[in-house]
mmCIF file of C-alpha atoms and ligand atoms in Angstrom:
data_model
loop_
_atom_site.group_PDB
_atom_site.id
_atom_site.type_symbol
_atom_site.label_atom_id
_atom_site.label_comp_id
_atom_site.label_asym_id
_atom_site.label_seq_id
_atom_site.Cartn_x
_atom_site.Cartn_y
_atom_site.Cartn_z
ATOM 1 C CA ALA A 26 -32.984 -44.412 6.078
ATOM 2 C CA VAL A 27 -28.678 -43.682 6.029
ATOM 3 C CA LYS A 28 -28.136 -40.553 8.580
ATOM 4 C CA PRO A 29 -27.655 -37.212 6.439
ATOM 5 C CA GLY A 30 -24.567 -36.288 8.720
ATOM 6 C CA ALA A 31 -21.076 -36.507 9.154
ATOM 7 C CA THR A 32 -18.881 -35.772 12.187
ATOM 8 C CA ILE A 33 -14.978 -34.857 10.920
ATOM 9 C CA LEU A 34 -12.914 -34.645 13.658
ATOM 10 C CA ALA A 35 -9.343 -31.971 13.409
ATOM 11 C CA SER A 36 -7.460 -35.273 14.138
ATOM 12 C CA LYS A 37 -7.736 -35.817 9.978
ATOM 13 C CA VAL A 38 -7.637 -32.601 8.912
ATOM 14 C CA ALA A 39 -4.434 -32.502 10.381
ATOM 15 C CA LYS A 40 -3.129 -35.389 9.461
ATOM 16 C CA GLU A 41 -3.366 -33.795 5.907
ATOM 17 C CA TYR A 42 -0.663 -31.342 6.586
ATOM 18 C CA ALA A 43 1.560 -33.928 9.060
ATOM 19 C CA ASP A 44 3.257 -35.203 5.733
ATOM 20 C CA GLU A 45 3.803 -31.504 4.519
ATOM 21 C CA ILE A 46 5.264 -30.827 7.639
ATOM 22 C CA THR A 47 7.019 -33.201 8.431
ATOM 23 C CA LYS A 48 9.464 -33.413 4.850
ATOM 24 C CA LYS A 49 10.294 -29.462 5.338
ATOM 25 C CA VAL A 50 11.634 -30.321 8.446
ATOM 26 C CA GLU A 51 14.062 -32.871 6.074
ATOM 27 C CA THR A 52 14.894 -30.197 4.328
ATOM 28 C CA MET A 53 15.902 -28.166 6.732
ATOM 29 C CA LYS A 54 18.382 -31.182 7.973
ATOM 30 C CA ASP A 55 21.679 -28.858 6.821
ATOM 31 C CA ILE A 56 21.206 -25.762 8.951
ATOM 32 C CA ARG A 57 19.188 -27.382 11.925
ATOM 33 C CA PRO A 58 20.547 -30.233 12.470
ATOM 34 C CA GLN A 59 18.307 -31.397 15.504
ATOM 35 C CA GLY A 60 15.042 -29.804 14.707
ATOM 36 C CA PRO A 61 13.792 -26.471 14.751
ATOM 37 C CA LEU A 62 12.854 -25.335 18.602
ATOM 38 C CA LEU A 63 9.792 -23.908 19.737
ATOM 39 C CA VAL A 64 9.096 -23.188 22.971
ATOM 40 C CA GLY A 65 6.769 -22.406 25.108
ATOM 41 C CA PHE A 66 5.323 -20.262 27.708
ATOM 42 C CA LEU A 67 3.157 -21.295 30.696
ATOM 43 C CA ALA A 68 2.244 -19.030 33.249
ATOM 44 C CA ASN A 69 -1.117 -19.241 34.251
ATOM 45 C CA GLY A 70 -1.500 -22.981 35.136
ATOM 46 C CA ASP A 71 -4.436 -22.933 33.113
ATOM 47 C CA PRO A 72 -4.519 -27.262 32.993
ATOM 48 C CA ALA A 73 -6.223 -26.525 29.205
ATOM 49 C CA ALA A 74 -3.329 -24.762 28.372
ATOM 50 C CA GLU A 75 -1.299 -27.489 30.006
ATOM 51 C CA MET A 76 -3.005 -30.531 27.794
ATOM 52 C CA TYR A 77 -2.317 -28.167 24.766
ATOM 53 C CA ALA A 78 0.832 -27.592 25.650
ATOM 54 C CA SER A 79 1.079 -31.768 25.413
ATOM 55 C CA TRP A 80 -0.242 -32.102 23.056
ATOM 56 C CA THR A 81 2.566 -29.346 21.124
ATOM 57 C CA LYS A 82 5.620 -31.954 23.066
ATOM 58 C CA LYS A 83 3.808 -34.646 20.941
ATOM 59 C CA THR A 84 3.001 -33.615 17.876
ATOM 60 C CA CYS A 85 6.744 -31.677 18.100
ATOM 61 C CA GLU A 86 7.849 -34.744 18.115
ATOM 62 C CA SER A 87 6.354 -36.914 15.643
ATOM 63 C CA MET A 88 7.369 -34.920 13.690
ATOM 64 C CA GLY A 89 10.989 -33.523 14.084
ATOM 65 C CA PHE A 90 10.947 -30.625 15.840
ATOM 66 C CA ARG A 91 12.151 -30.434 18.962
ATOM 67 C CA TYR A 92 9.470 -28.313 21.702
ATOM 68 C CA GLU A 93 10.687 -26.818 25.448
ATOM 69 C CA LEU A 94 7.759 -25.664 27.870
ATOM 70 C CA ARG A 95 8.751 -23.578 30.231
ATOM 71 C CA ARG A 96 7.043 -22.549 33.009
ATOM 72 C CA ILE A 97 7.168 -19.119 34.796
ATOM 73 C CA ASP A 98 6.300 -19.380 38.840
ATOM 74 C CA ASP A 99 5.658 -15.509 39.093
ATOM 75 C CA LYS A 100 3.848 -14.067 35.887
ATOM 76 C CA ASP A 101 6.351 -10.241 35.830
ATOM 77 C CA PHE A 102 9.007 -11.978 34.838
ATOM 78 C CA LEU A 103 7.509 -13.637 31.357
ATOM 79 C CA GLU A 104 8.230 -10.108 30.018
ATOM 80 C CA GLU A 105 12.183 -10.931 30.420
ATOM 81 C CA ALA A 106 11.971 -14.409 29.929
ATOM 82 C CA ILE A 107 10.152 -13.928 26.090
ATOM 83 C CA ILE A 108 12.700 -11.143 25.808
ATOM 84 C CA GLU A 109 15.954 -13.505 26.394
ATOM 85 C CA ALA A 110 14.174 -16.272 24.274
ATOM 86 C CA ASN A 111 14.055 -13.416 21.494
ATOM 87 C CA ARG A 112 17.716 -12.983 22.194
ATOM 88 C CA ASP A 113 18.901 -16.818 21.984
ATOM 89 C CA ASP A 114 19.626 -17.739 17.960
ATOM 90 C CA SER A 115 18.964 -21.249 19.429
ATOM 91 C CA VAL A 116 14.983 -20.691 19.247
ATOM 92 C CA ASP A 117 13.175 -20.647 16.454
ATOM 93 C CA GLY A 118 9.805 -20.372 17.867
ATOM 94 C CA ILE A 119 8.390 -18.941 20.288
ATOM 95 C CA MET A 120 4.351 -18.930 21.655
ATOM 96 C CA VAL A 121 2.456 -18.190 25.434
ATOM 97 C CA TYR A 122 -0.006 -19.782 26.529
ATOM 98 C CA TYR A 123 -2.572 -16.570 27.083
ATOM 99 C CA PRO A 124 -4.652 -15.408 29.300
ATOM 100 C CA ILE A 125 -2.040 -14.589 32.216
ATOM 101 C CA PHE A 126 -3.103 -11.297 33.581
ATOM 102 C CA GLY A 127 -6.487 -10.974 31.403
ATOM 103 C CA ASN A 128 -6.336 -7.654 30.759
ATOM 104 C CA ALA A 129 -4.645 -4.682 27.986
ATOM 105 C CA GLN A 130 -0.969 -6.672 29.198
ATOM 106 C CA ASP A 131 -1.720 -9.665 27.421
ATOM 107 C CA GLN A 132 -2.228 -8.120 24.030
ATOM 108 C CA TYR A 133 0.893 -6.111 24.939
ATOM 109 C CA LEU A 134 3.274 -9.507 26.065
ATOM 110 C CA GLN A 135 1.692 -10.269 22.335
ATOM 111 C CA GLN A 136 3.659 -7.554 20.974
ATOM 112 C CA VAL A 137 7.136 -8.409 23.366
ATOM 113 C CA VAL A 138 7.487 -11.965 21.032
ATOM 114 C CA ALA A 139 9.948 -11.193 18.233
ATOM 115 C CA ARG A 140 7.820 -10.574 14.932
ATOM 116 C CA GLU A 141 10.825 -13.198 13.347
ATOM 117 C CA LYS A 142 9.808 -15.884 16.158
ATOM 118 C CA ASP A 143 5.909 -15.584 16.428
ATOM 119 C CA VAL A 144 4.437 -18.521 15.263
ATOM 120 C CA GLU A 145 0.881 -17.773 16.381
ATOM 121 C CA GLY A 146 1.231 -14.832 14.345
ATOM 122 C CA LEU A 147 0.285 -12.267 16.593
ATOM 123 C CA ASN A 148 2.400 -9.518 16.032
ATOM 124 C CA HIS A 149 0.795 -6.399 14.606
ATOM 125 C CA VAL A 150 1.899 -6.460 11.798
ATOM 126 C CA TYR A 151 1.187 -9.961 10.386
ATOM 127 C CA TYR A 152 -2.666 -8.520 11.762
ATOM 128 C CA GLN A 153 -2.922 -5.213 9.973
ATOM 129 C CA ASN A 154 -1.641 -7.368 7.203
ATOM 130 C CA MET A 155 -3.971 -9.552 7.330
ATOM 131 C CA TYR A 156 -6.652 -7.478 7.606
ATOM 132 C CA HIS A 157 -5.650 -5.189 4.932
ATOM 133 C CA ASN A 158 -5.816 -8.734 2.916
ATOM 134 C CA VAL A 159 -1.851 -8.138 2.488
ATOM 135 C CA ARG A 160 -0.074 -11.395 1.630
ATOM 136 C CA PHE A 161 3.169 -10.310 1.900
ATOM 137 C CA LEU A 162 6.023 -8.902 3.896
ATOM 138 C CA ASP A 163 8.730 -7.319 0.840
ATOM 139 C CA GLU A 164 7.756 -5.240 -1.820
ATOM 140 C CA GLU A 165 9.442 -8.352 -4.412
ATOM 141 C CA LYS A 166 6.900 -10.837 -2.677
ATOM 142 C CA GLN A 167 9.585 -13.077 -1.736
ATOM 143 C CA LEU A 168 8.155 -13.203 2.183
ATOM 144 C CA LYS A 169 5.162 -14.665 3.375
ATOM 145 C CA SER A 170 3.503 -12.814 5.859
ATOM 146 C CA ILE A 171 2.133 -14.933 8.904
ATOM 147 C CA LEU A 172 -1.540 -15.611 9.968
ATOM 148 C CA PRO A 173 -2.877 -15.181 12.991
ATOM 149 C CA CYS A 174 -2.637 -19.318 13.576
ATOM 150 C CA THR A 175 -6.829 -20.654 15.769
ATOM 151 C CA PRO A 176 -8.651 -18.284 12.561
ATOM 152 C CA LEU A 177 -6.121 -19.515 10.090
ATOM 153 C CA ALA A 178 -6.950 -23.664 11.423
ATOM 154 C CA ILE A 179 -10.250 -22.499 10.674
ATOM 155 C CA VAL A 180 -9.520 -21.683 6.827
ATOM 156 C CA LYS A 181 -7.620 -25.082 6.577
ATOM 157 C CA ILE A 182 -10.111 -26.845 8.219
ATOM 158 C CA LEU A 183 -12.951 -25.376 5.672
ATOM 159 C CA GLU A 184 -11.277 -26.444 2.561
ATOM 160 C CA TYR A 185 -10.905 -29.671 4.063
ATOM 161 C CA LEU A 186 -15.136 -29.659 4.112
ATOM 162 C CA LYS A 187 -14.661 -28.303 0.512
ATOM 163 C CA ILE A 188 -16.579 -25.230 1.904
ATOM 164 C CA TYR A 189 -13.738 -23.708 -0.025
ATOM 165 C CA ASN A 190 -14.877 -23.758 -4.592
ATOM 166 C CA THR A 191 -11.389 -24.251 -5.975
ATOM 167 C CA LEU A 192 -13.384 -24.103 -9.121
ATOM 168 C CA LEU A 193 -13.172 -20.408 -8.264
ATOM 169 C CA PRO A 194 -9.680 -17.956 -8.634
ATOM 170 C CA GLU A 195 -7.895 -17.719 -5.607
ATOM 171 C CA GLY A 196 -9.070 -14.965 -2.930
ATOM 172 C CA ASN A 197 -12.909 -14.998 -4.201
ATOM 173 C CA ARG A 198 -13.117 -19.200 -3.528
ATOM 174 C CA LEU A 199 -16.040 -18.471 -0.608
ATOM 175 C CA TYR A 200 -18.257 -16.277 -3.341
ATOM 176 C CA GLY A 201 -21.628 -16.240 -2.509
ATOM 177 C CA LYS A 202 -21.032 -18.768 0.774
ATOM 178 C CA LYS A 203 -22.661 -16.346 3.832
ATOM 179 C CA CYS A 204 -21.020 -18.151 7.502
ATOM 180 C CA VAL A 205 -22.041 -16.821 10.999
ATOM 181 C CA VAL A 206 -18.797 -16.662 13.941
ATOM 182 C CA VAL A 207 -20.117 -16.784 17.135
ATOM 183 C CA ASN A 208 -17.038 -14.928 19.026
ATOM 184 C CA ARG A 209 -15.345 -11.703 17.818
ATOM 185 C CA SER A 210 -12.354 -11.947 19.913
ATOM 186 C CA GLU A 211 -8.962 -9.985 19.036
ATOM 187 C CA ILE A 212 -7.459 -13.258 18.958
ATOM 188 C CA VAL A 213 -9.871 -15.295 16.765
ATOM 189 C CA GLY A 214 -13.259 -14.344 15.886
ATOM 190 C CA ARG A 215 -12.373 -11.193 14.421
ATOM 191 C CA PRO A 216 -9.450 -11.847 12.286
ATOM 192 C CA LEU A 217 -11.617 -14.762 11.130
ATOM 193 C CA ALA A 218 -14.096 -13.072 10.330
ATOM 194 C CA ALA A 219 -11.764 -10.731 7.699
ATOM 195 C CA LEU A 220 -10.333 -13.895 6.467
ATOM 196 C CA LEU A 221 -13.487 -15.335 5.320
ATOM 197 C CA ALA A 222 -14.494 -12.272 4.132
ATOM 198 C CA ASN A 223 -12.023 -11.812 2.373
ATOM 199 C CA ASP A 224 -11.695 -14.797 0.092
ATOM 200 C CA GLY A 225 -14.912 -13.638 -0.538
ATOM 201 C CA ALA A 226 -18.076 -14.926 1.616
ATOM 202 C CA ILE A 227 -20.389 -12.984 3.355
ATOM 203 C CA VAL A 228 -20.060 -12.530 6.863
ATOM 204 C CA TYR A 229 -21.991 -12.632 9.910
ATOM 205 C CA SER A 230 -19.835 -11.839 13.182
ATOM 206 C CA VAL A 231 -21.832 -11.742 16.754
ATOM 207 C CA ASP A 232 -21.031 -10.904 19.880
ATOM 208 C CA VAL A 233 -23.070 -10.837 22.875
ATOM 209 C CA ASN A 234 -22.961 -6.742 22.281
ATOM 210 C CA ASN A 235 -24.321 -6.287 18.523
ATOM 211 C CA VAL A 236 -23.889 -7.701 14.798
ATOM 212 C CA GLN A 237 -21.826 -7.162 12.270
ATOM 213 C CA LYS A 238 -22.007 -7.787 9.399
ATOM 214 C CA PHE A 239 -18.125 -8.337 7.282
ATOM 215 C CA THR A 240 -18.695 -8.910 3.271
ATOM 216 C CA ARG A 241 -16.137 -7.346 0.292
ATOM 217 C CA GLY A 242 -19.602 -5.951 -0.963
ATOM 218 C CA GLU A 243 -21.758 -5.983 -3.705
ATOM 219 C CA SER A 244 -19.973 -8.649 -6.712
ATOM 220 C CA LEU A 245 -16.923 -8.461 -4.516
ATOM 221 C CA LYS A 246 -16.053 -5.005 -5.865
ATOM 222 C CA PHE A 247 -13.408 -4.511 -2.548
ATOM 223 C CA THR A 248 -9.781 -5.709 -2.116
ATOM 224 C CA LYS A 249 -10.493 -6.419 1.540
ATOM 225 C CA HIS A 250 -13.732 -6.080 4.003
ATOM 226 C CA HIS A 251 -15.924 -3.919 5.109
ATOM 227 C CA VAL A 252 -18.028 -3.901 8.320
ATOM 228 C CA GLU A 253 -21.572 -2.736 9.039
ATOM 229 C CA ASP A 254 -23.562 -2.885 11.617
ATOM 230 C CA LEU A 255 -26.361 -4.616 12.094
ATOM 231 C CA GLY A 256 -27.416 -3.567 15.791
ATOM 232 C CA PRO A 257 -27.738 -4.906 19.119
ATOM 233 C CA TYR A 258 -27.480 -9.129 20.183
ATOM 234 C CA SER A 259 -31.213 -10.537 20.519
ATOM 235 C CA ASP A 260 -31.804 -13.549 19.921
ATOM 236 C CA ALA A 261 -34.248 -13.196 17.271
ATOM 237 C CA LEU A 262 -31.458 -11.517 14.750
ATOM 238 C CA LEU A 263 -29.302 -14.530 14.856
ATOM 239 C CA LYS A 264 -31.832 -16.193 14.004
ATOM 240 C CA GLU A 265 -32.065 -14.359 10.814
ATOM 241 C CA CYS A 266 -28.477 -14.240 9.830
ATOM 242 C CA CYS A 267 -28.763 -18.040 10.340
ATOM 243 C CA SER A 268 -31.798 -18.842 7.655
ATOM 244 C CA ASP A 269 -30.102 -19.061 4.941
ATOM 245 C CA ALA A 270 -26.186 -19.893 6.628
ATOM 246 C CA ASP A 271 -23.953 -22.432 4.598
ATOM 247 C CA VAL A 272 -20.614 -22.457 8.241
ATOM 248 C CA ILE A 273 -21.892 -21.546 11.590
ATOM 249 C CA ILE A 274 -18.963 -20.916 13.838
ATOM 250 C CA THR A 275 -19.147 -20.638 17.406
ATOM 251 C CA GLY A 276 -16.420 -19.727 20.055
ATOM 252 C CA VAL A 277 -17.698 -19.087 23.147
ATOM 253 C CA PRO A 278 -16.261 -19.699 25.692
ATOM 254 C CA SER A 279 -18.609 -21.498 27.994
ATOM 255 C CA GLU A 280 -19.756 -24.914 29.649
ATOM 256 C CA LYS A 281 -23.454 -23.673 29.802
ATOM 257 C CA TYR A 282 -23.592 -22.188 26.661
ATOM 258 C CA LYS A 283 -25.342 -23.952 23.636
ATOM 259 C CA PHE A 284 -26.265 -23.057 20.309
ATOM 260 C CA PRO A 285 -29.702 -23.419 20.029
ATOM 261 C CA THR A 286 -30.172 -26.395 17.308
ATOM 262 C CA GLU A 287 -33.256 -25.083 16.107
ATOM 263 C CA TYR A 288 -31.651 -22.221 13.969
ATOM 264 C CA ILE A 289 -29.127 -24.733 12.604
ATOM 265 C CA PRO A 290 -30.734 -24.380 8.541
ATOM 266 C CA ASP A 291 -30.690 -28.314 7.312
ATOM 267 C CA GLY A 292 -27.125 -29.113 5.276
ATOM 268 C CA ALA A 293 -25.596 -26.526 7.271
ATOM 269 C CA VAL A 294 -21.629 -27.177 8.651
ATOM 270 C CA CYS A 295 -20.784 -26.434 12.034
ATOM 271 C CA ILE A 296 -17.204 -25.757 13.824
ATOM 272 C CA ASN A 297 -16.492 -25.954 17.396
ATOM 273 C CA PHE A 298 -13.949 -24.360 18.183
ATOM 274 C CA SER A 299 -13.906 -23.403 21.488
ATOM 275 C CA SER A 300 -12.761 -25.708 24.626
ATOM 276 C CA SER A 301 -16.371 -26.010 25.450
ATOM 277 C CA LYS A 302 -19.248 -27.838 23.847
ATOM 278 C CA ASN A 303 -20.637 -24.981 22.721
ATOM 279 C CA PHE A 304 -23.122 -27.864 20.040
ATOM 280 C CA ASP A 305 -25.197 -30.148 21.551
ATOM 281 C CA ASP A 306 -25.459 -33.352 20.619
ATOM 282 C CA SER A 307 -28.875 -32.975 18.781
ATOM 283 C CA VAL A 308 -26.258 -30.822 16.468
ATOM 284 C CA LYS A 309 -25.591 -34.447 14.084
ATOM 285 C CA LYS A 310 -29.140 -33.918 13.167
ATOM 286 C CA LYS A 311 -29.093 -30.771 11.498
ATOM 287 C CA ALA A 312 -25.682 -29.967 10.688
ATOM 288 C CA SER A 313 -23.777 -31.768 7.437
ATOM 289 C CA LEU A 314 -20.652 -31.881 8.695
ATOM 290 C CA TYR A 315 -19.496 -31.326 11.937
ATOM 291 C CA VAL A 316 -16.419 -30.594 13.535
ATOM 292 C CA PRO A 317 -16.003 -30.677 17.421
ATOM 293 C CA MET A 318 -13.405 -28.906 18.484
ATOM 294 C CA THR A 319 -10.262 -27.986 15.853
ATOM 295 C CA GLY A 320 -7.210 -27.863 18.720
ATOM 296 C CA LYS A 321 -5.165 -30.330 17.005
ATOM 297 C CA VAL A 322 -5.472 -28.035 13.242
ATOM 298 C CA THR A 323 -4.034 -25.100 15.121
ATOM 299 C CA ILE A 324 -0.490 -26.580 15.996
ATOM 300 C CA SER A 325 -0.042 -27.695 12.561
ATOM 301 C CA MET A 326 -0.713 -24.414 11.572
ATOM 302 C CA LEU A 327 1.380 -22.753 14.485
ATOM 303 C CA LEU A 328 4.151 -25.636 12.745
ATOM 304 C CA ARG A 329 3.096 -24.687 9.613
ATOM 305 C CA ASN A 330 3.932 -21.163 10.530
ATOM 306 C CA MET A 331 7.575 -21.841 12.628
ATOM 307 C CA LEU A 332 8.324 -23.294 8.725
ATOM 308 C CA ARG A 333 8.443 -20.012 7.089
ATOM 309 C CA LEU A 334 9.763 -18.079 9.518
ATOM 310 C CA ILE A 335 12.701 -20.505 9.325
ATOM 311 C CA GLU A 336 12.003 -19.741 5.700
ATOM 312 C CA ASN A 337 11.830 -15.762 5.531
ATOM 313 C CA THR A 338 14.885 -15.617 8.039
ATOM 314 C CA GLU A 339 17.129 -17.465 5.985
ATOM 315 C CA LYS A 340 15.878 -15.636 2.556
ATOM 316 C CA LEU A 341 16.761 -11.950 4.276
ATOM 317 C CA LYS A 342 20.666 -13.828 6.148
ATOM 318 C CA ALA A 343 21.027 -14.568 1.962
ATOM 319 C CA LYS A 344 20.683 -10.937 0.362
HETATM 320 P P1 NAD B 405 -12.607 -14.485 24.961
HETATM 321 O O1 NAD B 405 -13.415 -14.104 26.186
HETATM 322 O O2 NAD B 405 -12.130 -13.096 24.274
HETATM 323 O O3 NAD B 405 -13.555 -14.712 23.335
HETATM 324 C C1 NAD B 405 -14.977 -14.994 23.472
HETATM 325 C C2 NAD B 405 -15.876 -13.944 22.721
HETATM 326 O O4 NAD B 405 -17.660 -14.522 22.494
HETATM 327 C C3 NAD B 405 -16.291 -12.798 22.732
HETATM 328 O O5 NAD B 405 -16.076 -12.106 21.342
HETATM 329 C C4 NAD B 405 -17.710 -12.797 23.398
HETATM 330 O O6 NAD B 405 -18.321 -11.502 23.439
HETATM 331 C C5 NAD B 405 -18.620 -13.893 22.472
HETATM 332 N N1 NAD B 405 -19.428 -14.610 23.459
HETATM 333 C C6 NAD B 405 -19.778 -14.817 24.694
HETATM 334 N N2 NAD B 405 -20.397 -14.955 24.623
HETATM 335 C C7 NAD B 405 -21.409 -14.895 23.745
HETATM 336 C C8 NAD B 405 -23.117 -15.233 23.962
HETATM 337 N N3 NAD B 405 -23.703 -15.833 24.548
HETATM 338 N N4 NAD B 405 -23.234 -14.951 22.113
HETATM 339 C C9 NAD B 405 -22.925 -14.696 22.045
HETATM 340 N N5 NAD B 405 -21.117 -14.622 22.002
HETATM 341 C C10 NAD B 405 -20.691 -14.655 22.265
HETATM 342 O O7 NAD B 405 -12.172 -15.149 24.152
HETATM 343 P P2 NAD B 405 -10.944 -16.842 22.765
HETATM 344 O O8 NAD B 405 -9.820 -15.904 22.706
HETATM 345 O O9 NAD B 405 -12.045 -15.968 21.328
HETATM 346 O O10 NAD B 405 -11.497 -17.709 23.095
HETATM 347 C C11 NAD B 405 -12.598 -18.292 22.849
HETATM 348 C C12 NAD B 405 -13.023 -19.897 23.141
HETATM 349 O O11 NAD B 405 -11.872 -20.691 22.286
HETATM 350 C C13 NAD B 405 -12.078 -20.884 24.188
HETATM 351 O O12 NAD B 405 -12.709 -21.729 24.635
HETATM 352 C C14 NAD B 405 -10.464 -20.341 23.838
HETATM 353 O O13 NAD B 405 -10.178 -21.456 24.778
HETATM 354 C C15 NAD B 405 -10.726 -21.176 22.923
HETATM 355 N N6 NAD B 405 -9.581 -21.576 21.990
HETATM 356 C C16 NAD B 405 -9.309 -22.500 21.253
HETATM 357 C C17 NAD B 405 -8.319 -22.394 20.002
HETATM 358 C C18 NAD B 405 -7.883 -23.453 19.427
HETATM 359 O O14 NAD B 405 -7.030 -23.446 18.827
HETATM 360 N N7 NAD B 405 -9.410 -24.246 19.302
HETATM 361 C C19 NAD B 405 -7.194 -20.833 20.207
HETATM 362 C C20 NAD B 405 -7.728 -19.944 20.709
HETATM 363 C C21 NAD B 405 -9.196 -19.301 21.399
#
C-alpha cells in the first residue's frame, strides 16, 4: 500500500514567500537603493544561533537585503550597542539572538530594541495587540501591527498545509480545529496558542506545569481568546487532549524529549519548532503531514516583518 503521510520541509514553505519578498524589496529601490539593512546581535556564542545567523545572512542576500552580524564579546555592552543601532538611520531592522542572560534581563533587552526596528515582533505594543486580537497600530487602520516571527511562521505553515480553511471568513479560519501546543514560553508557545485561538481553534497549551485551554468560547462568541486551566500536567491529561487533535505542535528544548507517538491520532498534522527533534521517526507512520523544523519560515517572516516596518515608517513620514 502507498504510505499515507508526507514530510513537508520548511524550505518548501519559505519558497512561497521568497518571490513576494524579493519583489517588494525591488519596489523599494528608490528609498533603499542598497537594500534594507538588518543587523543581528550575537552575544551568547551559541552554535545554534551562529547557524541561524548564517542562514539569515544567506537568505537576506538572496532577496536583496543587507545583513550585518555584530558580535558582542561582553554581554554587558549589548544594551549600548542596541541603542546605537536604534539611533542609526541606516539600520532598518534589529534582531538579537536569545538567550543572553537567560533571565528577566532578556525581556528588558527585548524592549530596548526600537519598536520601529523590531523585526522579531517582541515589543510590548505588538504583543498586547496580538493578545487582544488587534491588527492595526493606528485608529485609521493604515499601519499594520507586527506579529512575533516564530508564532507567525507556524501560522503560515498551517496555511500552507491547508489547515486554515479559506472558505471561512478571515479571522475564523480555524473554526472547529483542535490544536495541541507543547511549550508555553512567552516567545513562542503562549503567543502561538493565542493566535490559533483568536483564529477560532480550540488550543490545548501544555507546559511542564499544567495544561490550559485557549478558545474564543462557544460558537466563537468572544472577539479574543479566553484561557481556562485544565489542571496540572500529566501524561494522562496530555493523552486526552491529543485524542481528537487535528494538529500537534512541539517546542521542547531538550534532545531527550520525545513526544509519545502513541498519542498522535491517525492523520494528525505534526509540527516541531524546537531545535531538538521532538518527534522520533515513528511520527511518519501516524501523521498526515509532518514538518520537522520551522526555522527557515521564521527567517522569511522576519524579512516580511522588516518590510512592513519600513512601510509603516514611510507612511508615518508622509503624514
Ligand atoms: P523555553 O525554554 O523558554 O520554553 C520551553 C517550554 O517547553 C516551556 O513552556 C516548558 O514548560 C515546556 N516544556 C519543557 N519540557 C516539557 C515537557 N517535558 N512537557 C511539556 N512541556 C515542556 O524555550 P523557547 O524559547 O520557547 O524555545 C523552545 C525551542 O524552540 C528551542 O529549541 C528553541 O531553539 C526553539 N526555537 C525555534 C525557533 C524557530 O524559529 N524554529 C524560534 C525560537 C525558538
